[in-house]
Every structure is written in structure tokens, then in C-alpha cells.
Amino acid sequence: MADSNKTATLTFGDTTIDLPMMSPSVGPDVIDISKLYGKAGVFTHDPGFTSTSSCVSTITYIDGEQGELLHRGYPIDQLAEKSHYLEVCYLLLYGELPTATELEDFEYRVTRHTMVHEQMMNFFRGFRRDAHPMAVMVGVVGAMSAFYHDSTDISDPWQREVASIRLIAKMPTIAAMAYKYTIGQPFEYPRNDLDYASNFLRMCFAVPAEDYQVDPILSRAMDRIFTLHADHEQNASTSTVRLASSSGANPFASIAAGIACLWGPAHGGANQACLEMLREIGTVDRIPEFIARAKDKNDPFRLMGFGHRVYKNFDPRAKVMKKSADEVLDLLGIDNNPTLQVAKELEKQALNDPYFAEKKLFPNVDFYSGIILEAMGFPTSMFTPIFALSRTIGWVSQWKEMISDPGLKIGRPRQLYTGETRRDYVDVENR
Ligand code: CMC
């Protein structure tokens, strides 16, 4: 980021003030309004942050018009094709692609932290068996701060590093345990001889009574899903993590806040909602009915897996995901998957519909991910936990970047108050 020599002039009433502008390395210029209230006594109003930059970051860049997503400058399609999740984790966390030695060391450190404290088993057992795995994850990840006291001091860079590695390493274990608990099967311990994705698959699908061999096709598909969800700049859950931790809250509590935010159907919960919608549509002949509902202003129904606050073009992750869905179903020998057929036809019809074209509504990452996850054997309730475990690296990297900034301030938005002005208390008998 560089201070630009441009300024913006704001005039209202008799007041005119110059506001400094900043230029990013790529993307639109930013007007710095941080001193506006002090100088002019007014606030700006931007609910939903549609025009507001909330931080300076060097991690991820999205060009919504072009449909481009870069992590530390590298395009997501290249990373999905040529890299793998733990290498992308390293890139997001430390800023550069690792050398072979650095990668080996990083993988070693992550792998050695995959087990969770044995007493956490009891914590899981406190939940009802029919709890949604996201509910379990919010609770258990928050509870990590009660188990890992030696990595909660955010002023210590070493503790921050240990907390980061613990979160990346333990999240698959926690997500898999949440799943096993809801289906009443024993927890599977992590296996450090397996890669990150294979280990997760094994912890989800193995049972002690049988041998379990991880299918390399599924493992590669799983890794790609993790990679495609790794980070997405200042989305709702990431902003939640930043805001929660701006008070100095410990990393486990802050990431639990991010998980809670991700769960919503407008955000990470959309993958579950999308597959449920595709199943409800059921057959291609019913698609026009659902498109009509999505366009009807009096019907709250929306096409799940469509639209994005930032992308006004194809979500680049959706492109890779669609290709992956084809590959995975093909490799698994699943012909004529009805959900995939409905998805492809729905995409075609929606893209040819003027409503979706005018509003620039394109399929997003959640549109095809559920089809792959379902083919792999996951129930819909596990889709959002898988998003959460994949996004943990994004949350952790953004948290680390924020905490390392010496100019960190607690996040504290202002408001446009429209309630009652001052009035005197009325005794109950006089109301
Ligand atoms: N189906 C039908 N109409 C839609 C949809 C949709 N999926 N998305 C937006 N619109 C319409 C909306 O009704 C509005 O119309 P109008 O201007 O006439 O009132 C217009 O498009 C703009 O919508 P908005 O809600 O103001 O846009 P937003 O930027 O606030 O919302 C969104 C973005 C992702 C929440 C929204 O597109 C949506 O609800 N999509 C469905 C849920 C979904 O797939 N979410 C996953 C997002 S990607 C993964 C992630 O980030 O977690």
C-alpha cells in the first residue's frame, strides 16, 4: 500500500475538507476517512460494508469484475491445479511459496499437532447426538482456549505461531469427531503417516472393526476442496474473526466466532442449502418453477449457490469446482448423477435468464461443492464444517496479520441512531 498524492474533497453545507487517498498494489483507490469525524464531526454510513475497506492486507485479492482470485498474487486456478492445501496454507500464512525444506518442516509441524487433548472427548460427549456438527465445532473450538493455555497470549509471537499451527492441525480432527459423534461411531485418532486430506477422510470414514484404505482420487478431490476454500479476503466470517480478536480475545475464541458466522446460509451454510435445493428440485423439468420463485419479489426463495457480494462474473472457484465434480463422479463411476444434471441445467437456464444476467448473478463456490462431497459419502450436515476447516487457514492468516500490526485498534463502528431522544422515566403505575 502506498499513500497516493491524490486527495478527495468532501463538501457538505459550508464545510469543505480534503481527505487523503491511498493506492493499493491492485484494485480501486481508497479514500481514508479515519479522521473524518475528528475533522468534520460527521460519520459515514455503509451497512454491509459495500464500499468500505476495513483493513490493510497483503494476503488475498479479488477482482470481482474479472472473476479473479489471487492468494499472495498467485491465481486460485493455478494453485488448485499445481499446488496442494498445506502448501497453500504456508503461502497464506508466511507470504511466499515454501522451498522443499520449508514445506517439509511445515508439514512436520502441522502433522505433530493433529491430536486433540484426550479430555476433549468428554466435551464432545456433552452434546446431544443430533446436534449439527457446526454447533459442536463452535463449542469445541471455543473450548480449545480452556485446553491450550500456553498459546493464548497474543502478545507473544511464538504463542501466536503455536496457536496457528494447532488450529490448522486440529481442525480436521475436530470436524471428523463432530461427525463421528453425530452418527454414534467411535472417534478415530489421526494418523500422521497420511497426508492432510487422506487423514481427514480416514478419521471420517474408518471404523476400528475394519481396515480402511484412502482412495487417492477422493483424497485429491478433498485436498482441492480445501484449497478452493482456503481464504477469501474480508468476507463476513473473516471480518468477524478480525473484529473479535481486535479486542485482544484469544485466537481460539476468535476462530470460534468465525465458525459461528460462517454457518449462516448466506455464507458457508450455502453449500448445504444448495444441495438441499438441488435435491428438492429433483428433475430438470421443475427448474423453471424454481427460477420463477427466485425472481418473485414476494417469495423469499433465492437460488442457493448463486450470487456474490464481490463477484460480478463467474466465481473462479466455481469453475474449478465444476470441473472437479465432473472428474470425481467420472472416476467414481457415478454416471448420470441426477443432482449434477439438475445443477448443470439450472446453471444454464439461470445464466440465460435476463434477471440473473442483469443482476450479474453467477454460480459461486457452493454451487458444485456439495455434489462432490455427497459423492464422497458426506452427509449435507458436514458440508459447512468442511468449509470451516478449509477456511481456518484464511482466518488464522488474517488474524496473524492483524495482530502483528503495531497500529492495531479495537474495531468499533459507529451508528446512525434513529431511536427516541432523551426522555424521563415513567413510573409503572403511570404508563
Ligand atoms: N437468487 C435470486 N436473487 C438473488 C440472489 C439469488 N441467489 N442473490 C441475489 N439476488 C438478487 C437480490 O434479490 C437483489 O435483488 P434486488 O436488487 O432486485 O433487490 C440483488 O440480487 C442483489 O442482492 P443482495 O442480497 O443485495 O446482494 P448481496 O451482495 O447483499 O448478497 C449473497 C450476496 C451471496 C448473500 C446473495 O447473492 C445470496 O443470498 N446468495 C445465495 C446464498 C449463497 O449462495 N451464498 C454463498 C456465497 S459464496 C460463499 C461464501 O462466501 O460463503
CSV table of C-alpha atoms and ligand atoms in Angstrom, one decimal:
chain,number,residue,atom,x,y,z
A,1,MET,CA,0.0,0.0,0.0
A,2,ALA,CA,1.2,3.5,-0.8
A,3,ASP,CA,-0.2,6.8,0.2
A,4,SER,CA,-1.2,8.4,-3.1
A,5,ASN,CA,-0.7,12.1,-3.7
A,6,LYS,CA,-4.4,12.3,-4.6
A,7,THR,CA,-7.0,13.7,-2.3
A,8,ALA,CA,-10.8,13.6,-2.3
A,9,THR,CA,-12.7,16.7,-1.5
A,10,LEU,CA,-15.9,16.4,0.5
A,11,THR,CA,-18.3,19.3,0.7
A,12,PHE,CA,-21.4,19.5,2.8
A,13,GLY,CA,-23.1,22.7,3.9
A,14,ASP,CA,-20.4,25.3,4.5
A,15,THR,CA,-17.8,22.7,5.1
A,16,THR,CA,-15.2,21.5,2.6
A,17,ILE,CA,-12.5,19.1,3.7
A,18,ASP,CA,-9.7,17.2,1.8
A,19,LEU,CA,-9.4,13.6,2.6
A,20,PRO,CA,-6.2,11.6,1.9
A,21,MET,CA,-6.3,8.8,-0.6
A,22,MET,CA,-4.4,5.5,-0.7
A,23,SER,CA,-3.5,3.4,-3.6
A,24,PRO,CA,-3.4,-0.4,-3.4
A,25,SER,CA,-1.0,-2.5,-5.4
A,26,VAL,CA,-4.0,-3.5,-7.5
A,27,GLY,CA,-7.7,-2.5,-7.3
A,28,PRO,CA,-9.5,0.7,-6.7
A,29,ASP,CA,-8.1,3.7,-4.7
A,30,VAL,CA,-9.3,4.1,-1.2
A,31,ILE,CA,-10.4,7.3,0.5
A,32,ASP,CA,-9.1,7.5,4.1
A,33,ILE,CA,-12.0,8.7,6.2
A,34,SER,CA,-10.4,7.7,9.6
A,35,LYS,CA,-10.0,11.4,10.6
A,36,LEU,CA,-13.4,12.5,9.2
A,37,TYR,CA,-15.3,12.6,12.4
A,38,GLY,CA,-12.4,14.4,14.2
A,39,LYS,CA,-12.1,17.0,11.4
A,40,ALA,CA,-15.8,17.5,10.3
A,41,GLY,CA,-18.0,15.9,13.0
A,42,VAL,CA,-19.8,13.5,10.7
A,43,PHE,CA,-19.8,9.8,10.3
A,44,THR,CA,-20.1,7.8,7.1
A,45,HIS,CA,-22.9,5.2,6.7
A,46,ASP,CA,-22.3,1.9,5.0
A,47,PRO,CA,-24.2,-1.1,6.4
A,48,GLY,CA,-23.0,-4.3,5.0
A,49,PHE,CA,-19.6,-2.6,4.2
A,50,THR,CA,-20.4,-2.5,0.5
A,51,SER,CA,-18.0,0.4,-0.1
A,52,THR,CA,-15.7,0.3,2.9
A,53,SER,CA,-12.2,-1.1,3.3
A,54,SER,CA,-11.9,-2.4,6.9
A,55,CYS,CA,-8.2,-3.1,6.9
A,56,VAL,CA,-4.9,-3.1,5.0
A,57,SER,CA,-4.0,-6.6,3.9
A,58,THR,CA,-1.4,-8.4,1.7
A,59,ILE,CA,-3.0,-11.8,1.7
A,60,THR,CA,-5.7,-12.2,-0.8
A,61,TYR,CA,-7.0,-10.1,-3.7
A,62,ILE,CA,-10.3,-10.5,-5.6
A,63,ASP,CA,-11.2,-8.8,-8.8
A,64,GLY,CA,-15.0,-9.2,-8.8
A,65,GLU,CA,-15.5,-7.8,-12.3
A,66,GLN,CA,-12.9,-10.2,-13.9
A,67,GLY,CA,-13.8,-13.1,-11.6
A,68,GLU,CA,-10.2,-13.4,-10.4
A,69,LEU,CA,-8.9,-14.6,-7.0
A,70,LEU,CA,-5.3,-14.3,-6.1
A,71,HIS,CA,-3.5,-15.6,-2.9
A,72,ARG,CA,-0.3,-13.6,-2.4
A,73,GLY,CA,-0.5,-12.9,-6.1
A,74,TYR,CA,-1.0,-16.5,-7.3
A,75,PRO,CA,-4.2,-17.3,-9.2
A,76,ILE,CA,-6.5,-19.8,-7.5
A,77,ASP,CA,-6.8,-22.0,-10.6
A,78,GLN,CA,-3.0,-22.4,-10.7
A,79,LEU,CA,-2.9,-23.2,-7.0
A,80,ALA,CA,-5.8,-25.7,-7.3
A,81,GLU,CA,-4.1,-27.4,-10.3
A,82,LYS,CA,-0.5,-27.4,-9.3
A,83,SER,CA,-0.2,-26.9,-5.6
A,84,HIS,CA,-1.9,-28.6,-2.6
A,85,TYR,CA,-3.6,-27.4,0.5
A,86,LEU,CA,-0.7,-27.4,3.0
A,87,GLU,CA,1.5,-25.6,0.6
A,88,VAL,CA,-1.3,-23.0,0.1
A,89,CYS,CA,-1.6,-22.8,3.9
A,90,TYR,CA,2.1,-22.0,4.1
A,91,LEU,CA,1.7,-19.4,1.3
A,92,LEU,CA,-1.2,-17.7,3.1
A,93,LEU,CA,0.5,-17.7,6.5
A,94,TYR,CA,4.0,-16.7,5.6
A,95,GLY,CA,3.6,-14.8,2.3
A,96,GLU,CA,5.7,-16.9,-0.1
A,97,LEU,CA,5.7,-20.4,-1.6
A,98,PRO,CA,7.9,-22.6,0.6
A,99,THR,CA,11.1,-24.2,-0.5
A,100,ALA,CA,11.1,-28.1,-0.3
A,101,THR,CA,12.7,-27.9,3.1
A,102,GLU,CA,10.4,-25.3,4.4
A,103,LEU,CA,7.4,-27.3,3.2
A,104,GLU,CA,8.7,-30.4,4.8
A,105,ASP,CA,9.3,-28.6,8.1
A,106,PHE,CA,5.8,-27.0,8.0
A,107,GLU,CA,4.1,-30.3,7.2
A,108,TYR,CA,6.0,-32.0,10.0
A,109,ARG,CA,4.9,-29.3,12.5
A,110,VAL,CA,1.2,-29.5,11.4
A,111,THR,CA,1.2,-33.3,11.5
A,112,ARG,CA,2.6,-33.4,15.0
A,113,HIS,CA,-0.2,-31.3,16.3
A,114,THR,CA,-3.2,-33.3,14.9
A,115,MET,CA,-4.3,-35.0,18.1
A,116,VAL,CA,-6.6,-33.2,20.5
A,117,HIS,CA,-6.3,-33.2,24.3
A,118,GLU,CA,-7.8,-36.5,25.4
A,119,GLN,CA,-10.1,-34.8,27.9
A,120,MET,CA,-11.8,-33.0,24.9
A,121,MET,CA,-13.6,-36.3,24.2
A,122,ASN,CA,-15.7,-35.6,27.3
A,123,PHE,CA,-16.5,-32.2,26.0
A,124,PHE,CA,-17.9,-33.8,22.8
A,125,ARG,CA,-19.9,-36.2,24.8
A,126,GLY,CA,-21.8,-33.4,26.4
A,127,PHE,CA,-23.6,-32.6,23.2
A,128,ARG,CA,-26.8,-34.2,22.0
A,129,ARG,CA,-26.2,-36.8,19.3
A,130,ASP,CA,-28.5,-34.9,16.9
A,131,ALA,CA,-26.5,-31.7,17.3
A,132,HIS,CA,-25.5,-30.1,14.0
A,133,PRO,CA,-21.7,-30.6,13.6
A,134,MET,CA,-21.3,-26.9,13.2
A,135,ALA,CA,-22.8,-26.3,16.6
A,136,VAL,CA,-20.3,-28.8,18.0
A,137,MET,CA,-17.5,-27.1,16.2
A,138,VAL,CA,-18.3,-23.7,17.5
A,139,GLY,CA,-18.3,-25.1,21.1
A,140,VAL,CA,-15.3,-27.3,20.8
A,141,VAL,CA,-13.1,-24.8,19.0
A,142,GLY,CA,-14.0,-22.1,21.6
A,143,ALA,CA,-13.2,-24.6,24.3
A,144,MET,CA,-9.6,-25.0,22.9
A,145,SER,CA,-8.7,-21.9,24.9
A,146,ALA,CA,-9.5,-23.9,28.0
A,147,PHE,CA,-7.1,-26.7,26.9
A,148,TYR,CA,-4.2,-24.9,25.3
A,149,HIS,CA,-3.3,-22.1,27.8
A,150,ASP,CA,0.2,-22.0,26.5
A,151,SER,CA,-0.8,-20.5,23.2
A,152,THR,CA,-3.4,-17.9,24.2
A,153,ASP,CA,-1.0,-14.9,24.9
A,154,ILE,CA,-1.4,-13.0,21.7
A,155,SER,CA,1.4,-10.5,22.6
A,156,ASP,CA,3.9,-13.4,22.2
A,157,PRO,CA,4.8,-14.1,18.5
A,158,TRP,CA,5.8,-17.7,19.5
A,159,GLN,CA,2.5,-18.4,21.1
A,160,ARG,CA,0.7,-17.0,18.1
A,161,GLU,CA,2.7,-19.3,15.9
A,162,VAL,CA,1.9,-22.3,18.0
A,163,ALA,CA,-1.8,-21.4,18.1
A,164,SER,CA,-1.8,-21.1,14.3
A,165,ILE,CA,-0.3,-24.5,13.8
A,166,ARG,CA,-2.6,-26.0,16.4
A,167,LEU,CA,-5.7,-24.6,14.7
A,168,ILE,CA,-4.7,-25.8,11.2
A,169,ALA,CA,-3.7,-29.2,12.6
A,170,LYS,CA,-6.6,-29.9,14.9
A,171,MET,CA,-9.5,-28.6,12.9
A,172,PRO,CA,-9.8,-31.8,10.7
A,173,THR,CA,-9.7,-33.9,13.9
A,174,ILE,CA,-12.4,-31.8,15.5
A,175,ALA,CA,-14.6,-31.8,12.4
A,176,ALA,CA,-14.3,-35.5,12.0
A,177,MET,CA,-15.0,-36.1,15.7
A,178,ALA,CA,-18.1,-33.9,15.4
A,179,TYR,CA,-19.2,-36.1,12.5
A,180,LYS,CA,-18.4,-39.4,14.3
A,181,TYR,CA,-20.3,-38.3,17.4
A,182,THR,CA,-23.5,-37.5,15.5
A,183,ILE,CA,-23.5,-40.9,13.8
A,184,GLY,CA,-22.7,-42.7,17.1
A,185,GLN,CA,-19.4,-44.2,15.9
A,186,PRO,CA,-16.1,-44.2,17.9
A,187,PHE,CA,-13.7,-41.4,17.3
A,188,GLU,CA,-10.8,-42.2,15.0
A,189,TYR,CA,-7.4,-40.9,16.1
A,190,PRO,CA,-5.4,-39.0,13.4
A,191,ARG,CA,-2.7,-40.9,11.5
A,192,ASN,CA,0.5,-38.9,11.0
A,193,ASP,CA,1.7,-41.1,8.1
A,194,LEU,CA,-1.1,-39.8,6.0
A,195,ASP,CA,-1.4,-36.5,4.1
A,196,TYR,CA,-3.8,-33.8,5.5
A,197,ALA,CA,-6.7,-34.7,3.2
A,198,SER,CA,-6.3,-38.5,3.5
A,199,ASN,CA,-6.1,-38.3,7.2
A,200,PHE,CA,-9.3,-36.3,7.4
A,201,LEU,CA,-11.1,-38.8,5.1
A,202,ARG,CA,-9.9,-41.7,7.3
A,203,MET,CA,-11.0,-40.0,10.5
A,204,CYS,CA,-14.4,-39.6,9.0
A,205,PHE,CA,-14.9,-42.9,7.3
A,206,ALA,CA,-12.8,-45.5,9.0
A,207,VAL,CA,-14.1,-47.7,11.8
A,208,PRO,CA,-12.0,-49.8,14.2
A,209,ALA,CA,-13.6,-53.0,13.1
A,210,GLU,CA,-12.2,-52.9,9.5
A,211,ASP,CA,-9.1,-51.8,7.5
A,212,TYR,CA,-9.6,-48.6,5.7
A,213,GLN,CA,-7.7,-47.6,2.6
A,214,VAL,CA,-8.0,-44.0,1.5
A,215,ASP,CA,-8.9,-43.7,-2.2
A,216,PRO,CA,-6.3,-41.4,-3.8
A,217,ILE,CA,-8.9,-40.0,-6.1
A,218,LEU,CA,-11.0,-38.9,-3.2
A,219,SER,CA,-8.0,-37.6,-1.3
A,220,ARG,CA,-7.0,-35.4,-4.2
A,221,ALA,CA,-10.6,-34.1,-4.6
A,222,MET,CA,-10.8,-33.4,-0.9
A,223,ASP,CA,-7.5,-31.5,-1.0
A,224,ARG,CA,-8.8,-29.4,-3.9
A,225,ILE,CA,-11.9,-28.5,-2.0
A,226,PHE,CA,-9.8,-27.4,1.0
A,227,THR,CA,-7.6,-25.4,-1.3
A,228,LEU,CA,-10.5,-23.7,-3.0
A,229,HIS,CA,-12.0,-22.5,0.3
A,230,ALA,CA,-8.7,-21.5,2.0
A,231,ASP,CA,-9.2,-17.8,2.0
A,232,HIS,CA,-11.4,-15.1,0.5
A,233,GLU,CA,-10.2,-11.7,1.9
A,234,GLN,CA,-12.6,-9.8,4.1
A,235,ASN,CA,-15.8,-11.9,3.9
A,236,ALA,CA,-18.2,-12.0,6.8
A,237,SER,CA,-16.6,-14.7,8.9
A,238,THR,CA,-13.1,-13.3,8.3
A,239,SER,CA,-14.2,-9.9,9.3
A,240,THR,CA,-15.9,-11.5,12.4
A,241,VAL,CA,-12.5,-13.1,13.3
A,242,ARG,CA,-10.8,-9.7,12.9
A,243,LEU,CA,-13.4,-7.8,14.9
A,244,ALA,CA,-13.5,-10.4,17.7
A,245,SER,CA,-9.7,-10.5,18.0
A,246,SER,CA,-9.3,-6.8,17.8
A,247,SER,CA,-10.3,-6.7,21.4
A,248,GLY,CA,-7.4,-8.9,22.3
A,249,ALA,CA,-9.5,-12.1,22.5
A,250,ASN,CA,-7.5,-15.3,22.3
A,251,PRO,CA,-7.2,-17.0,18.9
A,252,PHE,CA,-9.4,-20.0,19.7
A,253,ALA,CA,-12.3,-17.8,20.9
A,254,SER,CA,-11.9,-15.6,17.8
A,255,ILE,CA,-11.9,-18.5,15.3
A,256,ALA,CA,-14.9,-19.9,17.1
A,257,ALA,CA,-16.7,-16.6,16.4
A,258,GLY,CA,-15.7,-17.0,12.7
A,259,ILE,CA,-17.2,-20.5,12.6
A,260,ALA,CA,-20.4,-19.2,14.1
A,261,CYS,CA,-20.6,-16.6,11.4
A,262,LEU,CA,-19.7,-19.0,8.6
A,263,TRP,CA,-22.7,-21.2,9.5
A,264,GLY,CA,-25.3,-18.8,8.1
A,265,PRO,CA,-26.9,-19.8,4.8
A,266,ALA,CA,-25.9,-16.6,3.1
A,267,HIS,CA,-22.2,-17.6,3.7
A,268,GLY,CA,-20.7,-21.0,4.3
A,269,GLY,CA,-24.1,-22.6,5.1
A,270,ALA,CA,-25.0,-22.1,1.4
A,271,ASN,CA,-23.3,-25.4,0.4
A,272,GLN,CA,-25.7,-27.4,2.5
A,273,ALA,CA,-28.7,-25.2,1.5
A,274,CYS,CA,-27.7,-25.6,-2.2
A,275,LEU,CA,-27.6,-29.3,-2.3
A,276,GLU,CA,-30.9,-29.5,-0.4
A,277,MET,CA,-32.3,-27.1,-3.0
A,278,LEU,CA,-31.0,-29.2,-5.9
A,279,ARG,CA,-32.5,-32.3,-4.4
A,280,GLU,CA,-35.8,-30.5,-3.8
A,281,ILE,CA,-35.8,-29.5,-7.5
A,282,GLY,CA,-35.2,-33.2,-8.2
A,283,THR,CA,-35.7,-33.2,-12.0
A,284,VAL,CA,-34.8,-30.8,-14.8
A,285,ASP,CA,-38.4,-30.2,-15.7
A,286,ARG,CA,-39.0,-28.4,-12.4
A,287,ILE,CA,-36.2,-25.9,-12.9
A,288,PRO,CA,-38.4,-23.1,-14.4
A,289,GLU,CA,-40.7,-23.2,-11.4
A,290,PHE,CA,-37.7,-22.6,-9.0
A,291,ILE,CA,-36.2,-19.9,-11.3
A,292,ALA,CA,-39.6,-18.1,-11.3
A,293,ARG,CA,-39.7,-18.3,-7.5
A,294,ALA,CA,-36.2,-16.9,-7.2
A,295,LYS,CA,-37.3,-13.9,-9.4
A,296,ASP,CA,-40.5,-13.3,-7.5
A,297,LYS,CA,-40.1,-10.3,-5.1
A,298,ASN,CA,-42.8,-11.7,-2.9
A,299,ASP,CA,-41.1,-15.0,-2.4
A,300,PRO,CA,-38.1,-15.1,-0.1
A,301,PHE,CA,-36.6,-18.0,-2.0
A,302,ARG,CA,-33.2,-17.5,-3.6
A,303,LEU,CA,-31.2,-19.7,-5.8
A,304,MET,CA,-28.6,-21.0,-3.3
A,305,GLY,CA,-25.1,-21.2,-4.7
A,306,PHE,CA,-25.8,-18.2,-6.9
A,307,GLY,CA,-24.7,-14.6,-6.4
A,308,HIS,CA,-21.9,-13.0,-4.6
A,309,ARG,CA,-21.2,-9.6,-3.0
A,310,VAL,CA,-17.9,-9.2,-4.8
A,311,TYR,CA,-18.0,-11.4,-7.9
A,312,LYS,CA,-20.0,-9.8,-10.7
A,313,ASN,CA,-18.6,-12.5,-13.0
A,314,PHE,CA,-18.1,-16.3,-12.6
A,315,ASP,CA,-16.6,-17.2,-9.2
A,316,PRO,CA,-13.2,-18.6,-10.3
A,317,ARG,CA,-13.6,-21.3,-7.6
A,318,ALA,CA,-16.9,-22.5,-9.1
A,319,LYS,CA,-15.2,-23.1,-12.4
A,320,VAL,CA,-12.6,-25.4,-10.8
A,321,MET,CA,-15.3,-27.0,-8.6
A,322,LYS,CA,-17.5,-27.8,-11.6
A,323,LYS,CA,-14.6,-29.5,-13.4
A,324,SER,CA,-13.7,-31.4,-10.2
A,325,ALA,CA,-17.3,-32.6,-9.9
A,326,ASP,CA,-17.2,-34.0,-13.4
A,327,GLU,CA,-13.9,-35.7,-12.7
A,328,VAL,CA,-14.8,-37.1,-9.3
A,329,LEU,CA,-18.1,-38.6,-10.5
A,330,ASP,CA,-16.4,-39.9,-13.6
A,331,LEU,CA,-13.6,-41.5,-11.6
A,332,LEU,CA,-16.0,-43.0,-9.1
A,333,GLY,CA,-18.0,-44.4,-11.9
A,334,ILE,CA,-21.1,-42.4,-11.0
A,335,ASP,CA,-23.0,-42.0,-14.3
A,336,ASN,CA,-26.0,-39.7,-14.7
A,337,ASN,CA,-25.9,-38.3,-11.2
A,338,PRO,CA,-29.4,-36.6,-11.1
A,339,THR,CA,-28.2,-33.8,-8.8
A,340,LEU,CA,-25.4,-32.9,-11.1
A,341,GLN,CA,-27.7,-32.9,-14.1
A,342,VAL,CA,-30.1,-30.6,-12.3
A,343,ALA,CA,-27.2,-28.3,-11.3
A,344,LYS,CA,-25.8,-28.1,-14.9
A,345,GLU,CA,-29.3,-27.4,-16.3
A,346,LEU,CA,-30.1,-24.9,-13.6
A,347,GLU,CA,-26.9,-23.1,-14.2
A,348,LYS,CA,-27.6,-23.0,-18.0
A,349,GLN,CA,-31.1,-21.7,-17.6
A,350,ALA,CA,-30.3,-19.1,-15.0
A,351,LEU,CA,-27.4,-17.8,-17.0
A,352,ASN,CA,-29.7,-17.3,-20.0
A,353,ASP,CA,-32.3,-15.6,-17.9
A,354,PRO,CA,-32.3,-11.7,-18.1
A,355,TYR,CA,-33.0,-11.4,-14.3
A,356,PHE,CA,-29.7,-13.2,-13.4
A,357,ALA,CA,-27.8,-11.6,-16.3
A,358,GLU,CA,-28.9,-8.0,-15.3
A,359,LYS,CA,-28.1,-8.6,-11.6
A,360,LYS,CA,-24.8,-10.3,-12.5
A,361,LEU,CA,-25.7,-13.4,-10.5
A,362,PHE,CA,-23.3,-16.3,-11.3
A,363,PRO,CA,-22.7,-19.7,-9.6
A,364,ASN,CA,-20.5,-19.4,-6.6
A,365,VAL,CA,-18.1,-21.9,-5.0
A,366,ASP,CA,-21.0,-23.5,-3.1
A,367,PHE,CA,-22.9,-24.5,-6.2
A,368,TYR,CA,-20.9,-27.6,-7.1
A,369,SER,CA,-19.0,-28.4,-3.9
A,370,GLY,CA,-22.0,-30.3,-2.4
A,371,ILE,CA,-22.2,-32.6,-5.3
A,372,ILE,CA,-18.6,-33.7,-4.9
A,373,LEU,CA,-18.9,-34.0,-1.1
A,374,GLU,CA,-22.1,-36.1,-1.5
A,375,ALA,CA,-20.4,-38.4,-4.0
A,376,MET,CA,-17.6,-38.8,-1.5
A,377,GLY,CA,-20.1,-40.0,1.1
A,378,PHE,CA,-20.5,-36.9,3.3
A,379,PRO,CA,-24.0,-36.1,4.6
A,380,THR,CA,-25.1,-32.5,3.9
A,381,SER,CA,-24.6,-31.5,7.6
A,382,MET,CA,-20.8,-32.0,7.1
A,383,PHE,CA,-20.5,-29.6,4.1
A,384,THR,CA,-20.2,-26.4,6.2
A,385,PRO,CA,-17.8,-28.0,8.8
A,386,ILE,CA,-15.6,-28.9,5.8
A,387,PHE,CA,-15.8,-25.3,4.6
A,388,ALA,CA,-14.9,-24.2,8.2
A,389,LEU,CA,-11.9,-26.5,8.4
A,390,SER,CA,-10.6,-25.3,5.0
A,391,ARG,CA,-11.2,-21.6,5.9
A,392,THR,CA,-9.3,-21.9,9.2
A,393,ILE,CA,-6.0,-21.1,7.4
A,394,GLY,CA,-7.6,-17.9,6.0
A,395,TRP,CA,-8.9,-16.9,9.4
A,396,VAL,CA,-5.6,-17.7,11.1
A,397,SER,CA,-3.5,-15.8,8.4
A,398,GLN,CA,-5.7,-12.7,8.6
A,399,TRP,CA,-5.7,-12.8,12.4
A,400,LYS,CA,-1.9,-13.1,12.5
A,401,GLU,CA,-1.6,-10.2,10.0
A,402,MET,CA,-3.9,-8.1,12.1
A,403,ILE,CA,-2.3,-8.9,15.5
A,404,SER,CA,1.2,-8.3,14.1
A,405,ASP,CA,0.3,-4.7,13.1
A,406,PRO,CA,1.6,-2.3,15.7
A,407,GLY,CA,-1.2,0.2,14.7
A,408,LEU,CA,-3.9,-2.3,15.7
A,409,LYS,CA,-7.0,-0.6,17.1
A,410,ILE,CA,-10.1,-2.3,18.5
A,411,GLY,CA,-12.9,-2.5,15.9
A,412,ARG,CA,-15.6,-0.1,16.9
A,413,PRO,CA,-18.1,1.0,14.2
A,414,ARG,CA,-20.4,4.0,14.8
A,415,GLN,CA,-24.1,4.1,14.1
A,416,LEU,CA,-26.9,6.2,12.6
A,417,TYR,CA,-29.2,6.4,15.7
A,418,THR,CA,-32.9,6.8,14.9
A,419,GLY,CA,-34.4,5.9,18.3
A,420,GLU,CA,-36.0,8.1,20.9
A,421,THR,CA,-34.2,11.2,22.1
A,422,ARG,CA,-33.7,11.7,25.8
A,423,ARG,CA,-36.9,11.3,27.9
A,424,ASP,CA,-37.7,10.9,31.6
A,425,TYR,CA,-38.5,7.6,33.2
A,426,VAL,CA,-42.2,7.0,33.9
A,427,ASP,CA,-43.3,5.0,37.0
A,428,VAL,CA,-45.1,1.8,36.2
A,429,GLU,CA,-48.5,3.0,37.6
A,430,ASN,CA,-48.4,6.0,35.2
A,431,ARG,CA,-47.8,4.1,32.0
B,1,CMC,N1,-31.2,-15.7,-6.1
B,1,CMC,C1,-32.1,-14.8,-6.6
B,1,CMC,N2,-31.9,-13.4,-6.5
B,1,CMC,C2,-30.7,-13.1,-5.9
B,1,CMC,C3,-29.8,-14.0,-5.4
B,1,CMC,C4,-30.1,-15.3,-5.6
B,1,CMC,N3,-29.2,-16.3,-5.1
B,1,CMC,N4,-28.7,-13.3,-4.9
B,1,CMC,C5,-29.0,-12.0,-5.0
B,1,CMC,N5,-30.2,-11.9,-5.6
B,1,CMC,C6,-30.8,-10.6,-6.0
B,1,CMC,C7,-31.5,-9.9,-4.8
B,1,CMC,O1,-32.8,-10.3,-4.6
B,1,CMC,C8,-31.3,-8.5,-5.1
B,1,CMC,O2,-32.3,-8.1,-6.0
B,1,CMC,P1,-32.9,-6.5,-6.0
B,1,CMC,O3,-31.7,-5.7,-6.3
B,1,CMC,O4,-33.9,-6.6,-7.0
B,1,CMC,O5,-33.4,-6.4,-4.6
B,1,CMC,C9,-30.0,-8.4,-5.9
B,1,CMC,O6,-29.8,-9.7,-6.5
B,1,CMC,C10,-28.7,-8.1,-5.0
B,1,CMC,O7,-28.8,-9.0,-3.9
B,1,CMC,P2,-28.2,-8.6,-2.5
B,1,CMC,O8,-28.8,-9.6,-1.5
B,1,CMC,O9,-28.4,-7.2,-2.2
B,1,CMC,O10,-26.7,-8.9,-2.7
B,1,CMC,P3,-25.6,-9.2,-1.6
B,1,CMC,O11,-24.3,-8.8,-2.1
B,1,CMC,O12,-26.0,-8.5,-0.3
B,1,CMC,O13,-25.7,-10.7,-1.3
B,1,CMC,C11,-25.3,-13.0,-1.4
B,1,CMC,C12,-24.8,-11.7,-1.7
B,1,CMC,C13,-24.3,-14.1,-1.6
B,1,CMC,C14,-25.7,-13.1,0.2
B,1,CMC,C15,-26.6,-13.4,-2.2
B,1,CMC,O14,-26.3,-13.4,-3.6
B,1,CMC,C16,-27.3,-14.7,-1.8
B,1,CMC,O15,-28.1,-14.7,-0.8
B,1,CMC,N6,-26.9,-15.8,-2.5
B,1,CMC,C17,-27.5,-17.1,-2.1
B,1,CMC,C18,-26.7,-17.7,-1.0
B,1,CMC,C19,-25.3,-18.1,-1.4
B,1,CMC,O16,-25.1,-18.8,-2.4
B,1,CMC,N7,-24.3,-17.7,-0.6
B,1,CMC,C20,-22.9,-18.2,-0.8
B,1,CMC,C21,-21.9,-17.1,-1.2
B,1,CMC,S1,-20.4,-17.6,-1.8
B,1,CMC,C22,-19.6,-18.5,-0.5
B,1,CMC,C23,-19.4,-17.6,0.7
B,1,CMC,O17,-18.9,-16.5,0.6
B,1,CMC,O18,-19.7,-18.1,1.8
